[in-house]
PDB file of C-alpha atoms in Angstrom:
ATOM      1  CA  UNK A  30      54.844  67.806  87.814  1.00 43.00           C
ATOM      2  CA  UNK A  31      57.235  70.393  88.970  1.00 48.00           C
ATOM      3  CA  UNK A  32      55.772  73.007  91.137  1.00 63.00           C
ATOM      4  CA  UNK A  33      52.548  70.903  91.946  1.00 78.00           C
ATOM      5  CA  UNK A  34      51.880  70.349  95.671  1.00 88.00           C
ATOM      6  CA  UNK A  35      50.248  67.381  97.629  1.00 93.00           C
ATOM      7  CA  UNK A  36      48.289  68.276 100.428  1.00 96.00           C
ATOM      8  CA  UNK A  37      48.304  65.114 103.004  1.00 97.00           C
ATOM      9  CA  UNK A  38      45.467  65.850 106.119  1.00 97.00           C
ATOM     10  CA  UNK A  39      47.310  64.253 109.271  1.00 97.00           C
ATOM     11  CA  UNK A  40      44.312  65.058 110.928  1.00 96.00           C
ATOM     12  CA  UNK A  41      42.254  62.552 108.900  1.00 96.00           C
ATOM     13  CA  UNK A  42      45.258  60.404 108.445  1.00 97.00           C
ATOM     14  CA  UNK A  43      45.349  59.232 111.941  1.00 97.00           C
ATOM     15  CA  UNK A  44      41.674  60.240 112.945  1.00 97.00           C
ATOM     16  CA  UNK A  45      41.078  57.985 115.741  1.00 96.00           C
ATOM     17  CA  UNK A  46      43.987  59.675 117.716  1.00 98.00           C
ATOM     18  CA  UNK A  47      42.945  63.158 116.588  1.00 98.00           C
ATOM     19  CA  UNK A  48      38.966  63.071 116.920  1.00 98.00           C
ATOM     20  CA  UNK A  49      36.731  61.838 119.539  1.00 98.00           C
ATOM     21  CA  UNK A  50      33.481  61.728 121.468  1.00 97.00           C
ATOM     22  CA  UNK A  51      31.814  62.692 124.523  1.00 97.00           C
ATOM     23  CA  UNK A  52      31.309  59.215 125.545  1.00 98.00           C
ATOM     24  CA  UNK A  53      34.570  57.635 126.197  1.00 98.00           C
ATOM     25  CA  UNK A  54      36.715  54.720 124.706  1.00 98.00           C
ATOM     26  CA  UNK A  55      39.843  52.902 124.669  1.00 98.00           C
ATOM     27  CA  UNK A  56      41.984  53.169 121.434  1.00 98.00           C
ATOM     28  CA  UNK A  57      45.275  52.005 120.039  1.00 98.00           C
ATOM     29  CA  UNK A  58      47.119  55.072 119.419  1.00 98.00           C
ATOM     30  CA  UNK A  59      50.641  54.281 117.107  1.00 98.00           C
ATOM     31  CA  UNK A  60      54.076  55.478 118.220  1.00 98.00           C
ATOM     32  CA  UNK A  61      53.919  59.115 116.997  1.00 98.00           C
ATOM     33  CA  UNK A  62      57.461  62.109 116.956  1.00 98.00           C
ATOM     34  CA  UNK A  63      56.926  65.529 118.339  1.00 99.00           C
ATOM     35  CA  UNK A  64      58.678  68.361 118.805  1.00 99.00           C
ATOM     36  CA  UNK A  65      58.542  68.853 122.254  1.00 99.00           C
ATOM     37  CA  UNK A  66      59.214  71.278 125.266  1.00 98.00           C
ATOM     38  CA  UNK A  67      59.593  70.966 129.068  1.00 98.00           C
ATOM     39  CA  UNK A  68      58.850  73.048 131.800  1.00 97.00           C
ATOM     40  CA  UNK A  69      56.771  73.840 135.144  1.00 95.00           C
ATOM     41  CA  UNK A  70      53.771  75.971 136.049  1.00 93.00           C
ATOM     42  CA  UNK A  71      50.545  76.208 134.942  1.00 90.00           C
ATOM     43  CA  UNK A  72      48.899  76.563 131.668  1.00 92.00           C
ATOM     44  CA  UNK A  73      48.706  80.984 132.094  1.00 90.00           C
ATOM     45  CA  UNK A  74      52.274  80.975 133.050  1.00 94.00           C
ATOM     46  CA  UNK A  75      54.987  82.921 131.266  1.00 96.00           C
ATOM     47  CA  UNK A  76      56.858  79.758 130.797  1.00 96.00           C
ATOM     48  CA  UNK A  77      54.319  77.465 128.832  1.00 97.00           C
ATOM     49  CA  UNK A  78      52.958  80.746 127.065  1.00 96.00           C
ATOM     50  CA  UNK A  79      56.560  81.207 125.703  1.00 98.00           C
ATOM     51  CA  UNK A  80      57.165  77.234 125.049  1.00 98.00           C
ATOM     52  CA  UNK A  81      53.436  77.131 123.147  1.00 98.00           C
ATOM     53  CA  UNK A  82      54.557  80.130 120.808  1.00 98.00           C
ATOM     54  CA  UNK A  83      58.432  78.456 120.466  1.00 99.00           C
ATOM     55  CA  UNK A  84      56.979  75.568 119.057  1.00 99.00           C
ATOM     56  CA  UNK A  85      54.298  76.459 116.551  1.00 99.00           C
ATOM     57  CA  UNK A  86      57.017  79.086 115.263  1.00 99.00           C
ATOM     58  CA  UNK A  87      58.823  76.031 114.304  1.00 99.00           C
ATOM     59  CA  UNK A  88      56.241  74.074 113.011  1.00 99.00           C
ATOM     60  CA  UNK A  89      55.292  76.203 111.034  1.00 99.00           C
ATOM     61  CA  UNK A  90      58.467  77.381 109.569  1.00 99.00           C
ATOM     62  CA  UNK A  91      59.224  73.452 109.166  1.00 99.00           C
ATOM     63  CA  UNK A  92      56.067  72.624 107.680  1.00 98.00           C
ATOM     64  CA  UNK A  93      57.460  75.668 105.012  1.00 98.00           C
ATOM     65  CA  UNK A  94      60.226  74.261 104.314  1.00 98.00           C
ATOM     66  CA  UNK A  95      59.081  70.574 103.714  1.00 98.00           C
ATOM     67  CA  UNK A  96      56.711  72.439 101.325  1.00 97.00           C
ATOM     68  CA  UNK A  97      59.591  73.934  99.334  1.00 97.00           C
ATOM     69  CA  UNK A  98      61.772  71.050  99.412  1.00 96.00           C
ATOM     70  CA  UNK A  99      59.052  68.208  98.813  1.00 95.00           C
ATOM     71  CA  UNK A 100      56.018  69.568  97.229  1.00 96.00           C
ATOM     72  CA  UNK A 101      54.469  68.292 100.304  1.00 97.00           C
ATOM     73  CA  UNK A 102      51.647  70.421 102.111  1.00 98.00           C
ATOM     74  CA  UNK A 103      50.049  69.805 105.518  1.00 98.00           C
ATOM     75  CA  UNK A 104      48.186  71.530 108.068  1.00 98.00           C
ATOM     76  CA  UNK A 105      50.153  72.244 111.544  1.00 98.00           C
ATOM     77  CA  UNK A 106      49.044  69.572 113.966  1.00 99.00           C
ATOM     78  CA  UNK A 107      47.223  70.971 117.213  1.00 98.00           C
ATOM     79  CA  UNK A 108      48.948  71.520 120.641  1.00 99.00           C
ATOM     80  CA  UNK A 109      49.127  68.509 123.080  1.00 99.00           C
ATOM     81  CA  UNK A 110      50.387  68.840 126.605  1.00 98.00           C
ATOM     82  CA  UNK A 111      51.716  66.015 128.902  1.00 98.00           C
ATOM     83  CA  UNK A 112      50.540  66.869 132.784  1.00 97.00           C
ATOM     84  CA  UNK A 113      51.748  65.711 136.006  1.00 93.00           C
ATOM     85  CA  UNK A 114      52.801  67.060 139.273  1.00 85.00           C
ATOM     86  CA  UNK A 115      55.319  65.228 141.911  1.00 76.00           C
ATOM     87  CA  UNK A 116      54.336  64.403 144.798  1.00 62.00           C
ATOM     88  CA  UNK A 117      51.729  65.848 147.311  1.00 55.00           C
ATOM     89  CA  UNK A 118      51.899  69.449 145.718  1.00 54.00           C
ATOM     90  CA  UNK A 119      49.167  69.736 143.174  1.00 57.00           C
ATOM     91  CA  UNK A 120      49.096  73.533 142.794  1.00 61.00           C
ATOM     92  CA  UNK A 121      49.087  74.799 139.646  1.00 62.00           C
ATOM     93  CA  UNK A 122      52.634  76.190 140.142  1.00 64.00           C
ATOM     94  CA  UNK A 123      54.207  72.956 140.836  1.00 76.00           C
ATOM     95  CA  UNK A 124      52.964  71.210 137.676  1.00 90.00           C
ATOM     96  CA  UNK A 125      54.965  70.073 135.344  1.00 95.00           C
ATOM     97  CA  UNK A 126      54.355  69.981 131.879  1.00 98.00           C
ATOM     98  CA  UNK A 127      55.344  68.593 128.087  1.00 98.00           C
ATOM     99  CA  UNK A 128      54.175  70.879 125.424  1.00 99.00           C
ATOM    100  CA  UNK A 129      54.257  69.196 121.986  1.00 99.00           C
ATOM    101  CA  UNK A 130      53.206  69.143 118.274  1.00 99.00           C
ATOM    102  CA  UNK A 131      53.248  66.334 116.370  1.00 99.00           C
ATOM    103  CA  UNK A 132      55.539  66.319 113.188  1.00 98.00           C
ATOM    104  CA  UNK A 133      54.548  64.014 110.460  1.00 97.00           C
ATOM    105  CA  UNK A 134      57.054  61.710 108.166  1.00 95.00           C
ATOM    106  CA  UNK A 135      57.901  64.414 105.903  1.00 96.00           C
ATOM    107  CA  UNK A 136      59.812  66.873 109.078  1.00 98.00           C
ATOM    108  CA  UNK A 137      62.948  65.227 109.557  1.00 96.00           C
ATOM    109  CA  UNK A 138      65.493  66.080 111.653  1.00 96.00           C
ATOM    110  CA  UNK A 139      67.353  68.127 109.133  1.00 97.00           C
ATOM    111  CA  UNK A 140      63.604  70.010 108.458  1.00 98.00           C
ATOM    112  CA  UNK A 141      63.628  70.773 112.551  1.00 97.00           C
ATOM    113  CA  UNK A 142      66.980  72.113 112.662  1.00 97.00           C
ATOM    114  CA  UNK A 143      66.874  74.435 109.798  1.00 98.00           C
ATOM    115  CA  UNK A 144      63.548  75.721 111.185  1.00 98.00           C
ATOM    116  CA  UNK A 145      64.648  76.174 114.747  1.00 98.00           C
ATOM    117  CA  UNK A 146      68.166  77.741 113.766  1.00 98.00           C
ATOM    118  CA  UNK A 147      65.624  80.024 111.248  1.00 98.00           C
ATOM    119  CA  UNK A 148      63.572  81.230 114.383  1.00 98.00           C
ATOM    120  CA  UNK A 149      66.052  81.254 116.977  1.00 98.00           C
ATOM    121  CA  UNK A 150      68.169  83.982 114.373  1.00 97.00           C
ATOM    122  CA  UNK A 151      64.736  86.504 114.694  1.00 96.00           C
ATOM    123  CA  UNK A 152      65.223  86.799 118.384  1.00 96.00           C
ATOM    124  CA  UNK A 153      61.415  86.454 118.893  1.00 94.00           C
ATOM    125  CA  UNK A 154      61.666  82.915 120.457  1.00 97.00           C
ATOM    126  CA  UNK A 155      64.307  82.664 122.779  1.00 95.00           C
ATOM    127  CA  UNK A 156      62.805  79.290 124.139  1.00 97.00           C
ATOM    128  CA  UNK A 157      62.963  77.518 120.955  1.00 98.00           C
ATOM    129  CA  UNK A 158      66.468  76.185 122.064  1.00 97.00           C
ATOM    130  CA  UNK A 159      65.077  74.001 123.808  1.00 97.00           C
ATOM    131  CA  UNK A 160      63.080  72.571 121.322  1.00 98.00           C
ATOM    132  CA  UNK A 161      63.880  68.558 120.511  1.00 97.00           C
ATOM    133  CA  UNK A 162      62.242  65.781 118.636  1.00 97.00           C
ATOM    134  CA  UNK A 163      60.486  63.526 120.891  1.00 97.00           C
ATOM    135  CA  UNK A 164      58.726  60.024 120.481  1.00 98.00           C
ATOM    136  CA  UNK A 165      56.245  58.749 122.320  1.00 98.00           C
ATOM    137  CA  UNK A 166      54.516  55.135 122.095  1.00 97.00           C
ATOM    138  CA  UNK A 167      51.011  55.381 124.053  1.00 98.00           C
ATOM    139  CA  UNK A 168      49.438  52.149 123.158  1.00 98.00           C
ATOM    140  CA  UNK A 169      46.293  51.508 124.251  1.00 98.00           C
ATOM    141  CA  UNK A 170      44.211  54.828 126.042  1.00 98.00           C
ATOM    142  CA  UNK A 171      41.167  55.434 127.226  1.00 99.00           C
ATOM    143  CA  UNK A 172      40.184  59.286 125.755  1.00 99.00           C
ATOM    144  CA  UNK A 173      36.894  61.630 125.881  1.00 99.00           C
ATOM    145  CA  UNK A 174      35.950  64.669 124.415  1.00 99.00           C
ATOM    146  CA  UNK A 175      35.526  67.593 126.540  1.00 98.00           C
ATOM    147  CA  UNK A 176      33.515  70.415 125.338  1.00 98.00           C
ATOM    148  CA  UNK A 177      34.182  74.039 127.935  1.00 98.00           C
ATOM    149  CA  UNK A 178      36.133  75.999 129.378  1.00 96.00           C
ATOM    150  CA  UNK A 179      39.497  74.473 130.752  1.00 95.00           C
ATOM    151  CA  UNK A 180      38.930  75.126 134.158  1.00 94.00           C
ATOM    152  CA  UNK A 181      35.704  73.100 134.267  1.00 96.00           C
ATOM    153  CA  UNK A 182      37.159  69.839 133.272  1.00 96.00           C
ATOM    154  CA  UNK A 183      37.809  68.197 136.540  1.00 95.00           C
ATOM    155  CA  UNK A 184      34.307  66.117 136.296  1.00 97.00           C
ATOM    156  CA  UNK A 185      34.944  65.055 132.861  1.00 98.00           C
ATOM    157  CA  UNK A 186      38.427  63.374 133.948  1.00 97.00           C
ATOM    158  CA  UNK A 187      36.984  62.065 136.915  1.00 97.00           C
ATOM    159  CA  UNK A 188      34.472  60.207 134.931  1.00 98.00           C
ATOM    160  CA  UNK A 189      37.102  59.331 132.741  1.00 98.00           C
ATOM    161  CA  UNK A 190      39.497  57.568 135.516  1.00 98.00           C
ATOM    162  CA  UNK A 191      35.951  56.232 136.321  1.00 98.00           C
ATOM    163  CA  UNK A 192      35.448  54.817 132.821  1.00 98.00           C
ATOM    164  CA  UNK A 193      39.270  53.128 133.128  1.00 98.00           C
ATOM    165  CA  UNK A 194      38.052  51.473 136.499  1.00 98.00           C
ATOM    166  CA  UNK A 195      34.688  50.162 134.700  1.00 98.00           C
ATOM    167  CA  UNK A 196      36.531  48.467 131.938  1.00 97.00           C
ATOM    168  CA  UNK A 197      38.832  46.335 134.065  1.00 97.00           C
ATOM    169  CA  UNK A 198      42.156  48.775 133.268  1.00 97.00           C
ATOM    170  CA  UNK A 199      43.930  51.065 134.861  1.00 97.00           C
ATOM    171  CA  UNK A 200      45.999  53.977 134.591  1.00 97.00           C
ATOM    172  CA  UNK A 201      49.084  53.782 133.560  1.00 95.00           C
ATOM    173  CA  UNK A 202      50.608  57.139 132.000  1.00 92.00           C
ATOM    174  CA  UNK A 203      50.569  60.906 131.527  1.00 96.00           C
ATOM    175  CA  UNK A 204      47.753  62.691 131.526  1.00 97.00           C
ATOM    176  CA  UNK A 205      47.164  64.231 128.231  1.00 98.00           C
ATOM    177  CA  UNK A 206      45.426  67.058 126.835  1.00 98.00           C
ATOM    178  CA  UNK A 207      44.996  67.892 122.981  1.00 99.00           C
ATOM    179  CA  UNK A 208      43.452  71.215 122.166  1.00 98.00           C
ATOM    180  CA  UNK A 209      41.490  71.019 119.156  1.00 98.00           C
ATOM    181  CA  UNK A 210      40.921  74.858 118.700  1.00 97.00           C
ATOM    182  CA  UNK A 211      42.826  77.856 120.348  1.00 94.00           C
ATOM    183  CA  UNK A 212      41.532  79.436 123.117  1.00 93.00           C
ATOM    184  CA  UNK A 213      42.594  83.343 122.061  1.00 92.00           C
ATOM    185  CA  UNK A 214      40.035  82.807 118.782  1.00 95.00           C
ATOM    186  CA  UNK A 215      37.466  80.486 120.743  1.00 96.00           C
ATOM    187  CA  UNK A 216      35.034  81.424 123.050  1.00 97.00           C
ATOM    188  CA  UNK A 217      35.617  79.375 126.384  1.00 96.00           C
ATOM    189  CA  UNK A 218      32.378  77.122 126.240  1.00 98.00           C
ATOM    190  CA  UNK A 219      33.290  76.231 122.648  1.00 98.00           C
ATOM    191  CA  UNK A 220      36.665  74.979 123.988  1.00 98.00           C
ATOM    192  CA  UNK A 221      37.649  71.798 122.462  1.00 98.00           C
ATOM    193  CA  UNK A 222      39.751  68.900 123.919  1.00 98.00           C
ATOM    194  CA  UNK A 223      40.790  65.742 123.936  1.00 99.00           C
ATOM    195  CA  UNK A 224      41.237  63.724 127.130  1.00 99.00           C
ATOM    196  CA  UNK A 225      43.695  60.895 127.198  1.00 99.00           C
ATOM    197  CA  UNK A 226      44.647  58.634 129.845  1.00 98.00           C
ATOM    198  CA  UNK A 227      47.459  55.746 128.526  1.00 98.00           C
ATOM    199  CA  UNK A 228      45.663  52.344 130.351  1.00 98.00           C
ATOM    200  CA  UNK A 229      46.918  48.908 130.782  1.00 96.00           C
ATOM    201  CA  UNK A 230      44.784  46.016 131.630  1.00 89.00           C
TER     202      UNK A 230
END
């Protein structure tokens, strides 16, 4: 019917990768695209702030246009970040970081274009040039919900990497963070992420 609109949850659609549970597993997570954004510093810093609000300005303004274009509706997928620091340094101002939002089937790379150009031409996102389309094949991953503030997670990955060890695997990846809720509407101890370590056995 013309002018009708099909709402697809991505969320539920791939559950196991966006849902988990205080007790870890190990879980097959498919190849997935993202628009994606690099940088260094930690997770206060000007530079992620800026990257975080580049890229759900162009979700959003792609998940728009794939609306207007397809009849297609969908909720913006959460922010995920990609962690790691090189060698010795672990201060928070040497880490390096991947800040990313998954894009379902519908966002194309004619969708992401149009929508970065779009937001990029307001001025309001200078670091949205940066933006690209990314894919990234986990596999198998060991993952755990964490339930706090960010700063207390430390014991929650350690018991993680201790999980990893436990089952015979071991770590063999990013570390990688998905934040369920946002933490400028959330108080801290209601904080929710999602703790993923890519394994191989």
């Amino acid at each position: 019917m013309p002018g009708s609109t099909k709402k697809i949850d991505y969320k539920r659609e791939f559950k196991e990768v966006y849902s988990a549970r205080k007790n870890p597993a190990i879980i097959d997570v498919p190849p997935l695209s993202y628009l994606a954004l690099d940088g260094e510093g930690g997770p206060y810093s000007e530079a992620y702030r800026d990257a975080v609000s580049a890229l759900f300005a162009i979700s959003y303004k792609a998940k728009f246009l794939v609306r207007g274009d397809t009849g297609v509706d969908y909720g913006v997928m959460p922010l995920e970040t990609l962690w790691h620091t090189d060698g010795a340094d672990t201060g928070k101002g040497s880490w390096r970081w991947s800040a990313m939002i998954m894009q379902p089937e519908p966002v194309d790379e004619d969708v992401l274009g149009r929508a970065r150009d779009t937001v990029l031409a307001k001025g309001e996102h200078p670091a949205a040039g940066g933006a690209a389309r990314r894919e990234l094949a986990e596999g198998t991953a060991a993952q755990v919900l964490y339930v706090g503030p960010y700063e207390e997670e430390d014991p929650v990955i350690d018991a993680l990497h201790a999980f990893i060890l436990d089952s015979g695997a071991r770590s063999a990846g990013t570390h990688h963070e998905i934040y369920l809720n946002s933490p400028d509407r959330t108080a801290p101890e209601r904080l929710r992420t999602i703790i993923r370590q890519p394994v191989r056995r």
